[in-house]
CSV table of C-alpha atoms in Angstrom, one decimal:
chain,number,residue,atom,x,y,z
S,1,MET,CA,-23.0,36.5,2.2
S,2,PRO,CA,-22.9,33.3,0.5
S,3,ALA,CA,-25.3,31.6,-1.6
S,4,PRO,CA,-26.8,28.9,-1.0
S,5,LEU,CA,-25.2,25.6,-1.2
S,6,SER,CA,-25.9,22.1,-2.7
S,7,ARG,CA,-25.5,21.0,0.5
S,8,ARG,CA,-29.2,22.8,1.3
S,9,ALA,CA,-31.3,22.2,-1.4
S,10,LEU,CA,-31.1,18.6,-0.3
S,11,ILE,CA,-32.6,19.2,2.5
S,12,ARG,CA,-36.8,18.8,2.5
S,13,GLY,CA,-39.6,17.4,4.1
S,14,ILE,CA,-38.9,18.5,8.0
S,15,THR,CA,-40.0,21.9,8.9
S,16,ALA,CA,-39.7,24.2,12.1
S,17,THR,CA,-42.0,24.5,15.1
S,18,ALA,CA,-42.2,27.5,16.7
S,19,ALA,CA,-39.9,30.2,18.2
S,20,VAL,CA,-38.6,29.0,21.4
S,21,ALA,CA,-40.5,31.0,24.5
S,22,SER,CA,-38.7,31.7,27.3
S,23,LEU,CA,-35.0,31.5,28.9
S,24,ALA,CA,-33.0,28.3,29.8
S,25,GLY,CA,-31.9,28.1,32.7
S,26,GLY,CA,-29.1,28.2,35.0
S,27,LEU,CA,-24.9,28.1,34.3
S,28,ALA,CA,-23.1,24.8,34.4
S,29,ALA,CA,-20.6,24.1,37.2
S,30,CYS,CA,-17.0,25.6,37.9
S,31,GLY,CA,-14.1,22.7,36.8
S,32,GLY,CA,-12.6,20.9,34.6
S,33,ASP,CA,-15.1,18.2,34.1
S,34,SER,CA,-18.5,16.9,35.2
S,35,GLU,CA,-20.8,14.1,35.3
S,36,ALA,CA,-24.3,13.1,34.3
S,37,ALA,CA,-26.0,10.9,35.5
S,38,THR,CA,-25.5,7.2,33.4
S,39,THR,CA,-29.4,7.5,31.6
S,40,ALA,CA,-31.0,4.6,28.9
S,41,ALA,CA,-33.9,4.5,27.3
S,42,ASP,CA,-36.8,5.8,29.3
S,43,SER,CA,-38.9,3.2,29.2
S,44,SER,CA,-39.5,0.1,26.9
S,45,GLY,CA,-39.3,1.8,23.4
S,46,SER,CA,-39.2,4.6,24.5
S,47,VAL,CA,-36.9,7.8,25.1
S,48,THR,CA,-38.0,11.3,26.4
S,49,ILE,CA,-36.5,14.5,24.9
S,50,GLY,CA,-36.7,17.7,25.5
S,51,ARG,CA,-36.9,17.9,29.5
S,52,VAL,CA,-36.7,20.5,31.9
S,53,SER,CA,-35.4,22.8,29.3
S,54,ASN,CA,-37.3,25.7,30.7
S,55,GLY,CA,-39.5,26.5,27.8
S,56,ALA,CA,-36.0,26.1,25.1
S,57,ALA,CA,-37.9,22.7,23.9
S,58,LYS,CA,-41.0,21.0,24.2
S,59,GLU,CA,-40.8,17.8,26.2
S,60,THR,CA,-41.2,14.5,23.7
S,61,THR,CA,-41.5,11.1,23.7
S,62,VAL,CA,-40.0,9.1,20.8
S,63,LYS,CA,-40.6,5.4,20.5
S,64,LEU,CA,-37.2,4.2,20.2
S,65,SER,CA,-35.6,0.9,21.1
S,66,GLU,CA,-32.2,-1.4,20.2
S,67,VAL,CA,-31.8,-1.5,16.3
S,68,LYS,CA,-29.1,-5.2,16.5
S,69,SER,CA,-28.6,-5.4,13.3
S,70,ILE,CA,-26.6,-1.6,13.7
S,71,SER,CA,-25.5,-2.7,17.6
S,72,ALA,CA,-23.7,-5.2,16.4
S,73,GLU,CA,-21.1,-2.8,14.3
S,74,VAL,CA,-20.5,-1.7,17.7
S,75,PRO,CA,-16.7,-2.0,19.3
S,76,GLU,CA,-16.5,-5.3,21.1
S,77,ALA,CA,-15.1,-3.4,24.4
S,78,ILE,CA,-17.9,-0.8,24.0
S,79,ARG,CA,-20.6,-3.2,23.7
S,80,LYS,CA,-19.3,-5.6,26.7
S,81,ARG,CA,-19.2,-2.3,29.0
S,82,GLY,CA,-22.4,-1.1,27.8
S,83,THR,CA,-22.6,2.2,28.2
S,84,LEU,CA,-21.4,4.7,25.0
S,85,VAL,CA,-19.5,7.7,27.4
S,86,ILE,CA,-20.5,11.1,25.6
S,87,GLY,CA,-18.2,14.3,26.1
S,88,SER,CA,-19.1,17.6,25.9
S,89,GLY,CA,-17.7,20.7,25.8
S,90,SER,CA,-20.1,23.2,27.3
S,91,LEU,CA,-17.8,23.9,31.0
S,92,PRO,CA,-17.6,26.5,32.4
S,93,SER,CA,-21.1,27.8,31.1
S,94,SER,CA,-24.0,26.3,29.3
S,95,SER,CA,-24.8,26.6,25.9
S,96,PRO,CA,-28.5,26.9,25.1
S,97,PRO,CA,-30.4,25.0,23.2
S,98,LEU,CA,-27.4,22.7,22.6
S,99,GLY,CA,-26.2,22.0,25.9
S,100,PHE,CA,-27.5,23.4,29.5
S,101,VAL,CA,-28.4,22.6,33.0
S,102,GLY,CA,-31.9,22.4,32.9
S,103,SER,CA,-34.6,23.9,35.0
S,104,ASP,CA,-33.8,21.3,38.1
S,105,GLN,CA,-30.6,23.5,38.8
S,106,LYS,CA,-28.7,19.6,37.6
S,107,THR,CA,-29.5,17.9,34.9
S,108,PHE,CA,-27.5,18.1,32.2
S,109,THR,CA,-30.2,19.3,29.0
S,110,GLY,CA,-30.2,20.2,25.5
S,111,ALA,CA,-30.1,19.5,21.8
S,112,GLU,CA,-26.7,17.5,21.5
S,113,PRO,CA,-27.1,15.1,24.9
S,114,ASP,CA,-30.7,14.1,23.7
S,115,LEU,CA,-29.4,13.0,20.7
S,116,ALA,CA,-26.5,11.3,21.8
S,117,ARG,CA,-28.9,9.7,24.4
S,118,LEU,CA,-30.9,8.1,20.7
S,119,VAL,CA,-28.4,7.3,19.1
S,120,ALA,CA,-27.2,4.8,22.3
S,121,THR,CA,-30.6,3.7,22.3
S,122,VAL,CA,-30.3,2.4,18.5
S,123,LEU,CA,-26.4,1.1,19.3
S,124,GLY,CA,-28.5,-0.5,23.0
S,125,LEU,CA,-26.1,1.4,25.1
S,126,LYS,CA,-26.5,3.2,27.8
S,127,SER,CA,-25.6,7.1,27.9
S,128,GLU,CA,-23.1,8.5,30.1
S,129,THR,CA,-22.3,12.3,29.4
S,130,LYS,CA,-19.2,13.8,31.1
S,131,ARG,CA,-18.6,17.4,30.9
S,132,PHE,CA,-15.4,19.9,30.5
S,133,THR,CA,-14.0,22.9,29.1
S,134,TRP,CA,-13.7,22.9,25.3
S,135,GLU,CA,-9.8,22.5,25.7
S,136,ASN,CA,-10.4,19.4,27.6
S,137,LEU,CA,-12.9,17.5,25.5
S,138,PHE,CA,-10.7,16.6,23.2
S,139,VAL,CA,-8.0,15.3,25.4
S,140,GLY,CA,-10.9,13.2,27.0
S,141,ILE,CA,-11.0,11.8,23.3
S,142,ASP,CA,-7.8,11.8,23.1
S,143,SER,CA,-7.0,9.5,26.5
S,144,GLY,CA,-10.1,7.7,26.3
S,145,LYS,CA,-12.2,9.0,29.0
S,146,VAL,CA,-14.4,9.3,26.4
S,147,ASP,CA,-15.9,7.4,23.5
S,148,VAL,CA,-17.4,10.3,21.1
S,149,GLY,CA,-17.8,13.4,21.4
S,150,PHE,CA,-21.5,15.0,21.1
S,151,SER,CA,-20.8,19.1,21.1
S,152,ASN,CA,-21.5,21.0,18.3
S,153,ILE,CA,-18.4,20.1,16.6
S,154,THR,CA,-17.0,21.2,13.0
S,155,ASP,CA,-15.9,18.5,10.9
S,156,THR,CA,-12.5,19.5,9.6
S,157,GLU,CA,-9.2,18.1,7.4
S,158,GLU,CA,-6.9,19.0,10.2
S,159,ARG,CA,-9.0,17.1,12.9
S,160,LYS,CA,-9.3,14.1,10.4
S,161,ARG,CA,-5.7,13.3,11.9
S,162,LYS,CA,-6.5,12.5,15.1
S,163,TYR,CA,-10.3,12.4,14.8
S,164,GLU,CA,-13.2,10.4,12.1
S,165,PHE,CA,-16.2,11.6,12.4
S,166,ALA,CA,-20.3,11.2,11.2
S,167,SER,CA,-22.1,14.3,10.5
S,168,TYR,CA,-25.5,15.0,11.7
S,169,ARG,CA,-26.3,18.8,11.4
S,170,GLU,CA,-25.4,22.0,9.1
S,171,ASP,CA,-22.4,24.2,11.0
S,172,ASN,CA,-23.9,27.3,10.6
S,173,LEU,CA,-22.2,31.1,12.2
S,174,GLY,CA,-23.9,33.7,13.4
S,175,PHE,CA,-22.3,37.2,14.6
S,176,GLU,CA,-24.9,38.4,17.1
S,177,LYS,CA,-24.5,42.5,17.6
S,178,LEU,CA,-27.0,45.1,19.3
S,179,LYS,CA,-30.2,45.3,17.7
S,180,SER,CA,-29.5,49.0,18.1
S,181,ASN,CA,-25.8,48.9,15.9
S,182,SER,CA,-26.7,48.7,11.9
S,183,TRP,CA,-24.2,47.3,10.9
S,184,THR,CA,-25.0,44.1,8.8
S,185,PHE,CA,-22.1,41.1,7.6
S,186,ASP,CA,-22.3,40.8,4.4
S,187,GLY,CA,-20.5,37.2,3.6
S,188,THR,CA,-17.4,39.4,3.5
S,189,TYR,CA,-14.1,40.1,6.0
S,190,GLN,CA,-14.0,43.0,4.4
S,191,SER,CA,-17.3,44.0,5.9
S,192,LEU,CA,-15.4,43.6,9.5
S,193,ALA,CA,-13.3,46.1,9.0
S,194,GLY,CA,-13.0,48.4,12.3
S,195,LYS,CA,-14.9,46.1,14.0
S,196,THR,CA,-14.0,44.4,17.1
S,197,VAL,CA,-15.6,41.3,18.0
S,198,THR,CA,-15.2,38.2,20.5
S,199,VAL,CA,-14.7,34.6,19.4
S,200,GLY,CA,-13.9,31.3,21.4
S,201,ALA,CA,-10.8,30.5,21.9
S,202,GLY,CA,-9.8,26.8,20.2
S,203,THR,CA,-12.3,26.8,17.9
S,204,ASN,CA,-13.0,26.8,14.2
S,205,GLN,CA,-14.8,30.4,14.4
S,206,GLU,CA,-11.7,31.4,16.1
S,207,ARG,CA,-9.5,30.5,12.6
S,208,LEU,CA,-12.0,31.7,10.4
S,209,LEU,CA,-12.0,35.3,12.3
S,210,LEU,CA,-8.2,35.4,12.3
S,211,GLU,CA,-7.7,34.6,9.0
S,212,TRP,CA,-9.6,37.4,8.0
S,213,GLN,CA,-8.2,39.5,10.5
S,214,LYS,CA,-4.5,38.2,8.3
S,215,LYS,CA,-6.6,39.3,5.4
S,216,LEU,CA,-7.0,42.8,6.6
S,217,LYS,CA,-4.0,43.8,8.1
S,218,ALA,CA,-2.5,43.2,5.1
S,219,GLU,CA,-4.9,45.7,3.3
S,220,GLY,CA,-3.8,47.9,6.5
S,221,LYS,CA,-7.1,47.7,8.0
S,222,ASN,CA,-8.0,46.6,11.6
S,223,LEU,CA,-10.0,44.1,12.8
S,224,THR,CA,-9.8,44.0,17.3
S,225,ILE,CA,-10.3,40.5,18.3
S,226,LYS,CA,-11.6,40.5,21.9
S,227,TYR,CA,-11.5,37.4,24.3
S,228,PHE,CA,-13.8,36.1,27.0
S,229,GLN,CA,-13.8,33.5,29.7
S,230,ASP,CA,-17.5,33.2,29.1
S,231,SER,CA,-20.8,34.1,27.4
S,232,ASN,CA,-22.0,36.5,30.6
S,233,SER,CA,-18.9,38.8,30.2
S,234,ILE,CA,-18.8,38.4,26.3
S,235,TYR,CA,-22.2,39.7,26.8
S,236,LEU,CA,-22.0,42.4,29.6
S,237,ALA,CA,-19.5,44.2,26.5
S,238,LEU,CA,-21.6,43.7,23.6
S,239,ASN,CA,-24.2,45.6,25.7
S,240,SER,CA,-21.9,48.4,27.0
S,241,GLY,CA,-19.9,48.6,23.9
S,242,LYS,CA,-16.7,47.2,24.2
S,243,ILE,CA,-17.7,45.1,21.2
S,244,ASP,CA,-19.7,45.5,17.7
S,245,ALA,CA,-20.1,41.4,18.0
S,246,TYR,CA,-20.2,38.3,19.5
S,247,LEU,CA,-19.1,34.9,16.2
S,248,GLY,CA,-20.2,31.7,17.6
S,249,PRO,CA,-22.1,28.8,16.7
S,250,ASN,CA,-25.7,29.9,15.0
S,251,PRO,CA,-28.0,28.2,17.0
S,252,PRO,CA,-27.2,29.6,20.8
S,253,LEU,CA,-27.1,33.2,19.0
S,254,ALA,CA,-30.0,32.6,17.2
S,255,TYR,CA,-32.1,31.2,21.0
S,256,HIS,CA,-30.3,34.2,22.7
S,257,VAL,CA,-31.9,37.0,20.2
S,258,THR,CA,-35.3,35.4,21.1
S,259,GLN,CA,-34.2,35.9,24.7
S,260,THR,CA,-33.7,39.2,24.7
S,261,ALA,CA,-35.9,40.9,22.1
S,262,LYS,CA,-38.2,42.6,25.1
S,263,SER,CA,-35.3,43.4,27.5
S,264,PRO,CA,-33.5,47.0,27.5
S,265,SER,CA,-30.6,45.7,24.8
S,266,PRO,CA,-32.2,43.4,22.4
S,267,THR,CA,-30.2,41.7,20.0
S,268,ALA,CA,-30.1,40.9,16.6
S,269,ILE,CA,-28.2,38.7,14.4
S,270,ALA,CA,-26.1,40.5,11.5
S,271,GLY,CA,-25.5,37.9,10.0
S,272,THR,CA,-24.2,34.5,9.0
S,273,TYR,CA,-21.6,31.7,7.5
S,274,SER,CA,-21.2,28.5,6.8
S,275,GLY,CA,-18.4,27.0,9.4
S,276,ALA,CA,-16.4,25.1,6.6
S,277,GLY,CA,-16.0,28.7,4.7
S,278,SER,CA,-17.3,30.6,1.3
S,279,THR,CA,-17.0,27.4,-1.0
S,280,LEU,CA,-18.0,24.3,1.6
S,281,GLN,CA,-21.3,24.1,3.5
S,282,GLY,CA,-20.2,23.1,7.2
S,283,LEU,CA,-21.2,20.0,9.1
S,284,ILE,CA,-21.3,19.1,12.3
S,285,ALA,CA,-20.0,15.9,13.6
S,286,ALA,CA,-20.0,13.2,16.1
S,287,THR,CA,-16.2,12.6,17.0
S,288,ALA,CA,-14.4,9.6,18.1
S,289,LYS,CA,-11.0,8.9,18.0
S,290,LYS,CA,-9.6,7.6,15.0
S,291,ASP,CA,-9.6,3.9,14.3
S,292,SER,CA,-12.1,3.6,17.0
S,293,GLY,CA,-14.6,1.6,14.6
S,294,LEU,CA,-16.7,4.5,16.2
S,295,ALA,CA,-18.2,6.4,13.3
S,296,LYS,CA,-19.6,3.9,10.9
S,297,PRO,CA,-22.3,2.7,13.8
S,298,ILE,CA,-23.0,5.7,14.8
S,299,ALA,CA,-23.1,7.2,11.5
S,300,ASP,CA,-25.5,4.1,10.8
S,301,ALA,CA,-27.5,4.9,13.9
S,302,ILE,CA,-28.2,8.4,13.0
S,303,ASN,CA,-29.1,7.6,9.5
S,304,TYR,CA,-31.7,4.7,11.4
S,305,LEU,CA,-33.6,7.9,12.9
S,306,ILE,CA,-33.4,9.8,10.0
S,307,ASP,CA,-35.0,7.1,7.8
S,308,ASN,CA,-37.7,6.7,11.1
S,309,GLY,CA,-38.7,10.0,11.4
S,310,GLN,CA,-36.9,10.4,15.1
S,311,TYR,CA,-34.6,13.0,13.8
S,312,ALA,CA,-36.9,15.1,12.2
S,313,THR,CA,-39.2,14.9,15.9
S,314,TRP,CA,-35.5,15.6,17.5
S,315,LEU,CA,-34.9,18.8,15.4
S,316,ASP,CA,-38.9,20.3,16.0
S,317,THR,CA,-38.4,19.6,19.8
S,318,TRP,CA,-35.3,21.4,19.9
S,319,ASN,CA,-36.4,24.0,17.1
S,320,LEU,CA,-33.1,23.1,14.8
S,321,ALA,CA,-35.1,21.8,11.5
S,322,ASN,CA,-33.0,24.6,9.4
S,323,GLU,CA,-30.0,23.4,9.8
S,324,ALA,CA,-31.3,19.2,8.8
S,325,VAL,CA,-29.0,17.0,7.1
S,326,THR,CA,-30.8,14.6,4.8
S,327,LYS,CA,-28.3,12.5,5.6
S,328,SER,CA,-24.9,11.1,8.3
S,329,GLU,CA,-21.8,10.8,6.6
S,330,ILE,CA,-18.8,9.0,7.6
S,331,ASN,CA,-15.4,12.3,7.4
S,332,PRO,CA,-16.8,14.1,4.8
S,333,PRO,CA,-15.1,17.0,3.3
S,334,GLY,CA,-14.9,19.7,6.2
S,335,LEU,CA,-13.1,23.1,6.9
S,336,PRO,CA,-10.0,23.0,4.5
S,337,LEU,CA,-6.5,22.8,5.6
S,338,THR,CA,-5.9,25.8,4.1
S,339,ASN,CA,-9.5,28.1,4.5
S,340,SER,CA,-10.4,31.0,3.1
């Protein structure tokens, strides 16, 4: 796989907590979109994160309140409304630990909505989460139904044509396989020759996989790509041997590996890859409509959380410290238009 990238070398002072202990529950309801309750700080000067996670996180209370020098940067229309509308592309199925229906079978919880709530608190706003299918999340941003997406969205140069970004986490992809399968991904597309892999349609990782498929075809080799509607179908296919691997965001795949460890069909990560390709560390970013005026206040809010320790607490709560960044950047270099 690629050598460690320079951005990772900057990361220090943030350590991971113990691995998650038990399965996070609940599939999301079907449909085009759904809304979660509007929430603000849980009480004066604090926000509780990791709620009803069913073992995916350790519930933690974070001391936090509005930072007026940052909230003053929020566009006037949103300030007057008093609510930041957060978009999540988590339908039809959940994706612990990033975004999923909690153990109470109704609360949308996870690392992404929790960070959105922390950011909204710094901005002096309530947060309201709307859930969509992946494709409709971007329709929601385009139409103004959503202010900003917090949904494991990769910063790409193509998306910069329509959106502005405030980065908050490294973007690493993983290949999940059956543990009994000896295949490993060595960081090169050649190691995928002869394999059958599933990937989410319309995602950054699909783009990478399609490019690798094209290169292999030019070399007279085959890479088969299959698509499934939800994670249940994916894992049925993996367990039955219909596919060799599942390419997706590394956090939920790594989480799923811990949940299958004692099952009849344990899985493993065959290898990881930067979401921006072999030459650039990919970044996950809060995503707003271009020229919305939201990227700067959101980046400033995230940097406030980084500087004051709440960001490290959020990462540790959700066992994501190995994807930390030292600074939120506005529109940093992303996945190139032509990626290798």
